[in-house]
XYZ file of C-alpha atoms in Angstrom:
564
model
C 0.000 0.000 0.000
C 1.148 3.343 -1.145
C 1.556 6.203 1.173
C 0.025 10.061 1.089
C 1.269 11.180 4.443
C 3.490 8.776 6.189
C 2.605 10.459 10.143
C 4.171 9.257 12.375
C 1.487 7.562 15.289
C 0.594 10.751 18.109
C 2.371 9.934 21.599
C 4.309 6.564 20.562
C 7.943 7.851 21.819
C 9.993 5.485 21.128
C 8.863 5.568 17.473
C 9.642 9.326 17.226
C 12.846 8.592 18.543
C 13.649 5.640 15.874
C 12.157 8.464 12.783
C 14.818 10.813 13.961
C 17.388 7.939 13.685
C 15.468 6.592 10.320
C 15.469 10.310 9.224
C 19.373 10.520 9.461
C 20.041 7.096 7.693
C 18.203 8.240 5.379
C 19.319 11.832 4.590
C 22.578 10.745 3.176
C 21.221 7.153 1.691
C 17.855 8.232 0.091
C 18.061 9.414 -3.600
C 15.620 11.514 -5.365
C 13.508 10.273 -8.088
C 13.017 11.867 -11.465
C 11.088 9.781 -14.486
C 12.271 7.773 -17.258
C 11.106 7.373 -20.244
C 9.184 4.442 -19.560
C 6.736 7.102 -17.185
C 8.669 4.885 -14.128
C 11.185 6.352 -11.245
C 14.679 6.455 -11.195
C 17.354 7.310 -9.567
C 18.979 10.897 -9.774
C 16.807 14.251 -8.818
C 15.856 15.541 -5.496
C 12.720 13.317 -4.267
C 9.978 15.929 -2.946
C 8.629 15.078 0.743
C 5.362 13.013 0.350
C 3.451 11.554 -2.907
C 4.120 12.204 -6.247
C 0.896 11.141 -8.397
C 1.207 11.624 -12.206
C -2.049 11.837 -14.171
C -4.057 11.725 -11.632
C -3.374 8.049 -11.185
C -1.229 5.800 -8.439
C 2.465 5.264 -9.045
C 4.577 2.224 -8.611
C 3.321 -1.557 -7.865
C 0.458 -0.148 -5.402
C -1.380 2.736 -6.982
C -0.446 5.074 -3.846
C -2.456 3.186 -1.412
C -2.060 3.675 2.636
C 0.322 1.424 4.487
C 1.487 0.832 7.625
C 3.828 3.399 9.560
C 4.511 1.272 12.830
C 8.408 1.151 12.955
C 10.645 -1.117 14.589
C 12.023 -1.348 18.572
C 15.069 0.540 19.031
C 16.506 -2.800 20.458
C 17.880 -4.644 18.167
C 16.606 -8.680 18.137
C 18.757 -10.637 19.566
C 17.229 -13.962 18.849
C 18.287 -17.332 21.463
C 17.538 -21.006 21.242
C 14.348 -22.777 22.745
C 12.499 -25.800 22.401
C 8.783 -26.036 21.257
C 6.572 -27.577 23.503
C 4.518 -28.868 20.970
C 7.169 -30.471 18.644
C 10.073 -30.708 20.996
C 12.563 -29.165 17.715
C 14.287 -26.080 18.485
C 13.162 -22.600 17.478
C 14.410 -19.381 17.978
C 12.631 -16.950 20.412
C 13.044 -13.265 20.799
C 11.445 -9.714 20.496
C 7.721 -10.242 19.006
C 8.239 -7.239 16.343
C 10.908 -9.633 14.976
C 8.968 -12.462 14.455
C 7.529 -13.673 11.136
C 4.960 -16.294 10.367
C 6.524 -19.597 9.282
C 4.875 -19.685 5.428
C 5.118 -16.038 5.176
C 9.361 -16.157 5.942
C 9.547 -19.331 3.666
C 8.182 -17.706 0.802
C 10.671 -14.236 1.259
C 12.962 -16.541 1.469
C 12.258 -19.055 -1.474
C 11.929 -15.654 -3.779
C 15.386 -14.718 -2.393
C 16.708 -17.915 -4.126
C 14.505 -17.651 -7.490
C 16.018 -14.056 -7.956
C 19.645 -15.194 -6.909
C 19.361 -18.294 -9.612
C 17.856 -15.990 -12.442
C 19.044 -12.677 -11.818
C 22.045 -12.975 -9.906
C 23.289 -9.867 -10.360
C 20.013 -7.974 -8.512
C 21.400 -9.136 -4.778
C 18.395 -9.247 -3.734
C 17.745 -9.817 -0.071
C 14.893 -11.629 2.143
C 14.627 -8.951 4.254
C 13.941 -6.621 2.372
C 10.440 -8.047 0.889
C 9.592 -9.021 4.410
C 9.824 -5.362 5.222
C 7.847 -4.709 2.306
C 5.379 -7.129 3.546
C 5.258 -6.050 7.121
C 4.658 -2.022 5.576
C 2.018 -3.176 3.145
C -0.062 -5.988 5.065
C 1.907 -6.726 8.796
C 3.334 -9.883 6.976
C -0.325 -11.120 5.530
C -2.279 -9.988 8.763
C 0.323 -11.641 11.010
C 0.476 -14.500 8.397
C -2.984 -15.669 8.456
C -2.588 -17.850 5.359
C -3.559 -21.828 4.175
C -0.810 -23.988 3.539
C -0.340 -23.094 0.370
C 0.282 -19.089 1.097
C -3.539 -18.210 0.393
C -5.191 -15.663 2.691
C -8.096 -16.637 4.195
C -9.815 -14.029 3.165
C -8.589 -11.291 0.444
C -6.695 -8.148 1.511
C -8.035 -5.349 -0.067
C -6.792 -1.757 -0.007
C -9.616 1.406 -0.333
C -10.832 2.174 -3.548
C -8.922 4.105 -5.795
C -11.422 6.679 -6.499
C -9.837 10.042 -6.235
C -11.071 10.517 -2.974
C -8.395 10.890 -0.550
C -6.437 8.621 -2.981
C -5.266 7.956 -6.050
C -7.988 7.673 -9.186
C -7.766 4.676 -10.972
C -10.933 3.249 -12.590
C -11.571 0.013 -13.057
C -8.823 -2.270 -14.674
C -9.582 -5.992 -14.356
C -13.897 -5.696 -14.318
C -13.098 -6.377 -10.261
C -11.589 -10.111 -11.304
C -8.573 -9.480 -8.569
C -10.153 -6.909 -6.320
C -13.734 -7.640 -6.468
C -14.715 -3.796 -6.965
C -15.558 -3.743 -11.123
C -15.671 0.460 -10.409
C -12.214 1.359 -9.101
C -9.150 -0.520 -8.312
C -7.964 -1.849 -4.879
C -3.938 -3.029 -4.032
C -4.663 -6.351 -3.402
C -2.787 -8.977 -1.253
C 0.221 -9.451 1.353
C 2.184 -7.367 -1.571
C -0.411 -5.043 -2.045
C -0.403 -4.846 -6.182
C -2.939 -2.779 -7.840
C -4.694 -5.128 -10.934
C -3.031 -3.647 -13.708
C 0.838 -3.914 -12.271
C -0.254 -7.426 -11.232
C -1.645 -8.430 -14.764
C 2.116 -7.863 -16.278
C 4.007 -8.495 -12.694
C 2.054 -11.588 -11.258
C 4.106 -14.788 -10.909
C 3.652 -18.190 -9.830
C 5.345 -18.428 -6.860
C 4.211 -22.161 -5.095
C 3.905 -24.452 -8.857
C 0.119 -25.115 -8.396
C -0.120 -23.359 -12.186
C -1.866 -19.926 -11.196
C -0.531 -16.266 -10.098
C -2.805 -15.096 -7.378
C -2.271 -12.001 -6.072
C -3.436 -13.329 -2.148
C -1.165 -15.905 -2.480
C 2.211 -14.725 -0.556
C 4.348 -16.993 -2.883
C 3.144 -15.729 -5.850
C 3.211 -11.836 -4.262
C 6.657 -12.091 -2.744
C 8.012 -13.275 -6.241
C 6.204 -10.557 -8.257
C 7.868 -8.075 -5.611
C 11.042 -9.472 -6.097
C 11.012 -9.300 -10.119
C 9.496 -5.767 -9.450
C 12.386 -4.743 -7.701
C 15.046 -6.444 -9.658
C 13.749 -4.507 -12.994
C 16.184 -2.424 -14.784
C 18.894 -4.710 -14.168
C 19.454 -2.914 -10.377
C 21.764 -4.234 -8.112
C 20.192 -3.776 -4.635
C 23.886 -4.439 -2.914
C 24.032 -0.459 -4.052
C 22.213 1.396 -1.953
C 21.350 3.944 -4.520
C 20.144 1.538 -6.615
C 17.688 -0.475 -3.509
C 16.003 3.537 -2.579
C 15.162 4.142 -6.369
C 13.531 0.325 -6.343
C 11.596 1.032 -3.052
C 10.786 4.790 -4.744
C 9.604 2.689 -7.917
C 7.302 0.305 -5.863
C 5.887 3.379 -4.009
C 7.038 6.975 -4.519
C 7.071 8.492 -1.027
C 10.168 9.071 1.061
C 8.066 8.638 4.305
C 7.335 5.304 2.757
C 11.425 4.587 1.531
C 12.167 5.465 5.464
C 9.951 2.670 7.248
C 11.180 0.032 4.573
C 14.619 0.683 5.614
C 13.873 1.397 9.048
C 12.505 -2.207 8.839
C 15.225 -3.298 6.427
C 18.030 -2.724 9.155
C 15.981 -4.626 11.858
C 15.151 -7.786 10.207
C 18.915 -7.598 9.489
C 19.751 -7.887 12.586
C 18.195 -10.775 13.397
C 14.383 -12.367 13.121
C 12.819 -15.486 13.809
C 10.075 -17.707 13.059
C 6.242 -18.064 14.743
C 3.738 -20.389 13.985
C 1.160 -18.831 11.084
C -1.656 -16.338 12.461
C 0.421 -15.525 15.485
C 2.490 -12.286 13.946
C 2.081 -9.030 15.844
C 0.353 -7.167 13.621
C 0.568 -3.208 13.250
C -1.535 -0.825 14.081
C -1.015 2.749 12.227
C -1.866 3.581 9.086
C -0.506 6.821 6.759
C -4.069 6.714 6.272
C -4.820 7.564 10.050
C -6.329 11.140 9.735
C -9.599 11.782 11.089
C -12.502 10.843 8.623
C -10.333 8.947 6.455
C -10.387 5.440 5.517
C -9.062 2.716 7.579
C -6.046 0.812 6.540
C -6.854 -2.383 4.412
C -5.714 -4.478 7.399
C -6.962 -2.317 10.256
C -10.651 -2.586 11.387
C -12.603 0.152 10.873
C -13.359 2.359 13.905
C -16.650 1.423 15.661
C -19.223 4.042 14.993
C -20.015 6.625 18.557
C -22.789 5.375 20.519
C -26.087 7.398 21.157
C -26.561 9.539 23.604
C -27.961 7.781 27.029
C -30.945 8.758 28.284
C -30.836 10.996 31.450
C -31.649 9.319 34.972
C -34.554 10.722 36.576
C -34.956 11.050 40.228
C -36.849 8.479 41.598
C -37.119 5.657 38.751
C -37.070 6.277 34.673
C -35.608 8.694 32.786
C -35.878 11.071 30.341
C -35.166 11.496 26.782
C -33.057 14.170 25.694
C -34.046 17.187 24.444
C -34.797 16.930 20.531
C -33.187 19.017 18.072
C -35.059 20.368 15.465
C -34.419 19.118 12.095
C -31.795 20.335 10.306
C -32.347 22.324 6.555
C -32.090 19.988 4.037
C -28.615 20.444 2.108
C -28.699 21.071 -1.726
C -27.825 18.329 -3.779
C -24.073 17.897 -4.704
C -22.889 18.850 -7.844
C -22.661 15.735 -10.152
C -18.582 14.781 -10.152
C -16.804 15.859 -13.446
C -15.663 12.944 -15.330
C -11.965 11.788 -14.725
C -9.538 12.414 -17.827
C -9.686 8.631 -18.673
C -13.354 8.655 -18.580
C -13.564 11.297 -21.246
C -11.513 9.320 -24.093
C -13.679 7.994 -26.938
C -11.016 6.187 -28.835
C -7.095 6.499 -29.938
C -5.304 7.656 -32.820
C -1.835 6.788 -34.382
C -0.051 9.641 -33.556
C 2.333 9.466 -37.127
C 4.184 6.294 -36.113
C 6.810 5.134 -38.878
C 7.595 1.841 -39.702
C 8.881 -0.614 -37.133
C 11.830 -2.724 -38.472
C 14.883 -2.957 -36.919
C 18.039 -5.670 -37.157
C 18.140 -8.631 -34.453
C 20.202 -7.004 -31.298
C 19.609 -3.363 -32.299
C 17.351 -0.598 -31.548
C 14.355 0.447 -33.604
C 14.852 3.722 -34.945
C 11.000 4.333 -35.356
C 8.782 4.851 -31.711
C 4.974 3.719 -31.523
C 2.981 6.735 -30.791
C -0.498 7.372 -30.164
C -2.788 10.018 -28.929
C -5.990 9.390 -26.791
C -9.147 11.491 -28.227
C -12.051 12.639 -26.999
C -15.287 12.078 -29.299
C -15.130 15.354 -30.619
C -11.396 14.363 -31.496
C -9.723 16.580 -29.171
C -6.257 15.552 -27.527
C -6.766 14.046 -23.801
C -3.858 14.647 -21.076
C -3.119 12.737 -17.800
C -4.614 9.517 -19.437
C -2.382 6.425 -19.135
C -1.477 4.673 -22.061
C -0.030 0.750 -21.647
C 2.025 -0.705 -24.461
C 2.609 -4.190 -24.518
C 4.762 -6.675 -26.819
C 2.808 -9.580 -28.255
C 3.874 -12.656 -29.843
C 6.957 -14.897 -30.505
C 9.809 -12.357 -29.953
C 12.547 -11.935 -27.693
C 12.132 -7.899 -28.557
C 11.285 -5.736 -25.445
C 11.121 -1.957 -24.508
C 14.324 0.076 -23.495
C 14.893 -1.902 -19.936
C 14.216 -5.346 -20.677
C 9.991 -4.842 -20.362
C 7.849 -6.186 -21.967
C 4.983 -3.559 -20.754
C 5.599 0.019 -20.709
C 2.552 2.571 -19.201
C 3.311 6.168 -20.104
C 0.790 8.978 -19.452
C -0.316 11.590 -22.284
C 0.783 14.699 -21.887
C -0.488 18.199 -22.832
C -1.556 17.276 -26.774
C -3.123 14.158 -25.600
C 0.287 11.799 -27.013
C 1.684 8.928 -25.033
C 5.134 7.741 -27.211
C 6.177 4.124 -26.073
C 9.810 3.950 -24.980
C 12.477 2.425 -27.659
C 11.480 -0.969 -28.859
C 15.029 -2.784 -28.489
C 15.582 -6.282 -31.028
C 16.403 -9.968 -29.632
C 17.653 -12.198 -31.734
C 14.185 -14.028 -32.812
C 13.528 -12.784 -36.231
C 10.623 -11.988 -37.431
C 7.282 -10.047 -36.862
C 5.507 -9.355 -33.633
C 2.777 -6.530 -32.621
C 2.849 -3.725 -30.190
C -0.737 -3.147 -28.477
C -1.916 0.287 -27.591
C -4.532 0.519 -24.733
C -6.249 2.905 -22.575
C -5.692 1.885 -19.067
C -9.019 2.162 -16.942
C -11.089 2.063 -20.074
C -12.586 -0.429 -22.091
C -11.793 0.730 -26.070
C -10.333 -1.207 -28.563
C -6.562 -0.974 -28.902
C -4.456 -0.335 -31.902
C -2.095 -2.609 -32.998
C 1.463 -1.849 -34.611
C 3.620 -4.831 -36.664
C 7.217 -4.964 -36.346
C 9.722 -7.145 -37.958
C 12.882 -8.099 -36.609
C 15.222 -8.709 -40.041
C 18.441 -11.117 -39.506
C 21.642 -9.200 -38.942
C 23.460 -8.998 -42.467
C 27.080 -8.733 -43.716
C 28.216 -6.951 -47.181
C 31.700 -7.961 -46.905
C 33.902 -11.007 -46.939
C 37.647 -11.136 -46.352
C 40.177 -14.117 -45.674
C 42.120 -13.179 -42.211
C 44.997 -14.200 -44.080
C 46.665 -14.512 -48.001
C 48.354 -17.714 -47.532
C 47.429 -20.082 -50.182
C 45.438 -23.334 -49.029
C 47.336 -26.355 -50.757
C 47.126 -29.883 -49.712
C 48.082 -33.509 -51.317
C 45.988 -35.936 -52.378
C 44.645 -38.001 -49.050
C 45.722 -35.505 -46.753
C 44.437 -32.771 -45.148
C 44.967 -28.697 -45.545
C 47.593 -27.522 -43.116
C 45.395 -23.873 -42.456
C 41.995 -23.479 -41.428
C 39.940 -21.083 -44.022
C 39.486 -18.147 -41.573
C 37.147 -15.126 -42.821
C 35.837 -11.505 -41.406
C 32.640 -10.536 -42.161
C 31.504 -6.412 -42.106
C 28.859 -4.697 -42.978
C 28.754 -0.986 -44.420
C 32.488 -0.788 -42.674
C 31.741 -2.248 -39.073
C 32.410 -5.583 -37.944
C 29.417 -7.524 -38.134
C 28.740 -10.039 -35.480
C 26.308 -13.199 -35.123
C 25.302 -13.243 -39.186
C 24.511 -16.471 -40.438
C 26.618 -18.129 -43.262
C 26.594 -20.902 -45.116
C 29.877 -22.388 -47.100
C 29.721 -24.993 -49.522
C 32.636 -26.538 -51.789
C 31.208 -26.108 -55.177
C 31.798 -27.589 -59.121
C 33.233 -24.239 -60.488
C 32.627 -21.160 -60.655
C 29.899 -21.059 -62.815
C 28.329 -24.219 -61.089
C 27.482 -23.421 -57.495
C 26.326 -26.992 -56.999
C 27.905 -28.784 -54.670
C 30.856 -30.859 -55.710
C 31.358 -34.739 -55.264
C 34.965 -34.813 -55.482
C 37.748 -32.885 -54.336
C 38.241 -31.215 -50.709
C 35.823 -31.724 -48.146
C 34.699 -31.319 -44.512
C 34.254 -34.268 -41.984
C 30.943 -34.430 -39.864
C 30.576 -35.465 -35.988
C 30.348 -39.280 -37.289
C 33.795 -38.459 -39.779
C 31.638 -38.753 -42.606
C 32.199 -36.627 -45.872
C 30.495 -33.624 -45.857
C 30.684 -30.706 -48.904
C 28.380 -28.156 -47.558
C 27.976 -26.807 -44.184
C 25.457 -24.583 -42.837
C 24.037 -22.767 -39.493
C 28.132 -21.536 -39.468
C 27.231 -18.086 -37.496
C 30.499 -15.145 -37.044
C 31.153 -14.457 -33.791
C 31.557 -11.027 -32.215
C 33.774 -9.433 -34.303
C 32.625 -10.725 -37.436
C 34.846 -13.621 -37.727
C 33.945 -16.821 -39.092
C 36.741 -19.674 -39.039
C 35.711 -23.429 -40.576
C 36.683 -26.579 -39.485
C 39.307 -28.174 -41.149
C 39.093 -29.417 -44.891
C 40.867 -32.919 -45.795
C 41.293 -34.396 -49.523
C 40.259 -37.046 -51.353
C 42.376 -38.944 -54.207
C 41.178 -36.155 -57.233
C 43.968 -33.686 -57.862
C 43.411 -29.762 -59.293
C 41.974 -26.618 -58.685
C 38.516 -26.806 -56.715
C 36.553 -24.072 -55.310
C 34.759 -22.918 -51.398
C 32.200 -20.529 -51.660
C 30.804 -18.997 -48.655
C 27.623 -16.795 -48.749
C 26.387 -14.901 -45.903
C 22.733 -13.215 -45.004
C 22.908 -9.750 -46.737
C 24.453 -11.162 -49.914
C 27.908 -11.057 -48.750
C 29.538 -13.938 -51.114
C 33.293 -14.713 -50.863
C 34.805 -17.839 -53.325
C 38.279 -19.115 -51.609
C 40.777 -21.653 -54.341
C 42.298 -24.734 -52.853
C 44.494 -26.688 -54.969
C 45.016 -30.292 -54.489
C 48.320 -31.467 -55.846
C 51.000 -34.302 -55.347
C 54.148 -33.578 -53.608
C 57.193 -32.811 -55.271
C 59.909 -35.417 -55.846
């Protein structure tokens, strides 16, 4: 759950003390956040105090819902040996802030391990999604889960309806948060619907990605984090992921606060036994309660008054009150007011495998009198067989439109699948049909073939050539790298069949082989072939090599018995 105020609780001392130290870790540590082109934080400006909504709509993982602002004791856990009475193993007891629910720890910690096998280079550790989890939920309500991770029940944030919170209508038709009006963060991870449609993973195997589940939650947080190939061993790098999953420096502060605790030391309780918190940044009078705090009981009515001797007698009644005037009807939100989108003069979308496209999808949201619409988010999303993503390794990009009503994807970056795939436009919070863009990934090409060296290839008959053909391919100048080739030893020069006598190549099995192909040239464009052996037929033959981009190159080898 997002933050908008991140107060600290009225008359809880020892937390005031830990903000002030919190406060002073985090003055040097905490960088500011400015916005990429993806419409995401990063790293690099000053980070103003508080929120920073964009479009009218929630930022990061959580859509700038309320979260919990309880912070750690000032004494650290110090964690000692005991045995359970009830299975007689040893567990480790200590201070009850440090303690986390059995399934709850085993799935930070089984996340910890997913990351550290596929994205090694993120660091990312345990304890820092359990201090996600006990800011956004108190560890799933003190870890009140099945054995599989479920909650028992859902965990719902407030709805999203401009009110005191972000706006952001309706995204999944209320499939994840039950509300088909406005979206809720839902879960121990707190993930609004439309991060979670692109972020959900399947954290426990059972073949689904349920955002209640904490398995499936702690993983998504993980992979959330661990975007933009961060390492969070830098601590620059771990503030701008905590800004990204909820822009609020109130919020960046009780993660770390929480961070440095679990650190220290934690240990495990049974499940439904966590402490769980109890203040919200959503605490102000009026407000909405926190998603995991029960709402305040409403005041009773007044008593009646005793009256001497027996009874009593009812209060004085006020007269009625004047009837109010009706409320204005609400303006419709920005999103509400788009009637369809437009291609906003978007070239076309070819690029070679492992480069950049030079062309950028763009499309403007209109109203129905065709008029440009700001502060409505846009999602772009890569669909089909490709390796391709956007600038950052996504495969989903979100940007907001700005003053014309235009919402330009980020950089569409080639893999090395060729082919065509398609880039769907949508209008987040709005059900319109999309436009979809085609892009084609082309192979990468060479123009160019040269031999590495001059020295002629000569061999006698039923032996084998002392040098290994060696070649360079380029293309317009530069070295190009990873283009397919094919080389076969051909009749002549006017025959580019493939010859059945003369030099040859040997397969795995030693078999004769006059043709090879899938031969690819490594990084810098060089290509060397196996070695080439004779047969019993002396003379001039011919090895023709032909590479994708037209690149041809014939090479002589001459076949001839050794002088007496």
């Amino acid at each position: 759950m997002a933050a908008h105020f991140g107060r600290l609780r009225k008359g809880a001392t020892t937390t005031a003390v830990a903000a002030v130290a919190v406060a002073a870790l985090s003055a040097s540590q905490a960088p500011g956040v400015t916005t990429d082109d993806l419409g995401r934080q990063a790293a690099g400006a000053a980070q103003p105090s508080g929120d920073a909504n964009t479009g009218g709509a929630g930022g990061g993982a959580t859509g700038d819902s309320p979260y919990y602002t309880d912070l750690p004791p000032l004494k650290s856990p110090n964690p000692s040996p005991s045995a359970s009475p009830t299975t007689g193993t040893t567990v480790s007891v200590g201070e009850a802030e440090a303690g986390i629910p059995a399934t709850v720890l085993d799935a930070y910690k089984k996340a910890e391990a997913e990351l550290r096998a596929s994205k090694p280079g993120c660091n990312l550790p345990w304890q820092l999604l359990a201090a996600i989890g006990k800011v956004e939920s108190g560890q799933a309500r003190g870890g009140r889960v099945d054995a599989s991770g479920t909650t028992y029940s859902p965990i719902l944030g407030p709805k999203l309806d401009g009110n005191g919170f972000a706006l952001i209508a309706d995204t999944d038709h209320g499939a994840y948060d039950g509300d088909p009006a406005y979206d809720r963060a839902v879960g121990p991870m707190q993930f609004i619907p439309s991060t979670w449609e692109w972020a959900g993973r399947d954290g426990n195997g059972d073949g689904k990605k349920d955002p209640n589940n904490v398995y499936d939650a702690a993983l998504a947080a993980g992979h959330y984090l661990c975007r933009f190939d961060r390492d969070l061993s830098v601590q620059s790098q771990m503030n701008a992921a905590i800004l990204n999953y909820n822009n609020s420096t109130e919020y960046l502060n009780t993660v770390l606060s929480w961070l440095e605790y679990y650190r220290k030391g934690t240990h495990e309780v049974p499940d439904g036994t966590g402490t769980l918190p109890s203040h919200s940044s959503n605490s102000d009078p009026g407000a909405s309660p926190s998603p995991t705090t029960p709402a305040t009981p409403s005041t009773p009515s007044t008593p009646s008054t005793p009256k001497p001797g027996g009874g009593s007698t009812s209060p004085t009644p006020k007269p009625p009150a004047p009837s109010s005037p009706a409320p204005s009807p609400t303006p419709p939100t920005p999103t509400q007011t788009v009637d369809h989108l437009e291609d906003a003069n978007t070239g076309k979308l070819t690029a070679t495998a492992g480069s950049a496209f030079g062309t950028k999808v763009a499309v403007r949201a209109e109203s129905k009198a065709s008029k440009g619409v700001s502060k409505v988010r846009v999602r772009f999303t890569i669909i089909g067989d490709t390796d391709a993503t956007f600038t950052g390794g996504e495969s989903v990009a979100t940007v907001v439109t700005g003053s014309a009503g235009t919402a330009t994807a980020p950089a569409l970056v080639a893999g090395e699948k060729t082919g065509d795939f398609t880039v769907r436009a949508t209008v987040v919070g709005r059900v319109l049909g999309g436009l979809d863009y085609t892009a084609t990934v082309t192979p990468r090409q060479a123009d160019t073939l040269t031999r590495t060296s001059d020295t002629a290839l000569t061999c006698v008959p039923g032996g084998e050539f002392a040098d290994q053909v060696e070649l360079k391919a380029t293309y317009k100048g530069a070295v190009a790298g990873k283009v397919a080739a094919t080389a076969t030893l051909i009749k002549s020069a006017d025959d580019a069949t493939e010859n059945d006598k003369g030099p040859y190549f040997k397969d795995a099995d030693g078999k004769t082989i006059r043709t090879l192909t899938d031969l690819t040239t490594d990084a810098d464009g060089v290509l060397k072939l196996p070695k080439l052996y004779a047969d019993d037929a002396t003379g001039t033959f011919l090895l023709r090599v032909n590479t994708t981009g037209g690149a041809v190159l014939t090479v002589e080898l001459k076949v001839a018995a050794a002088a007496s």
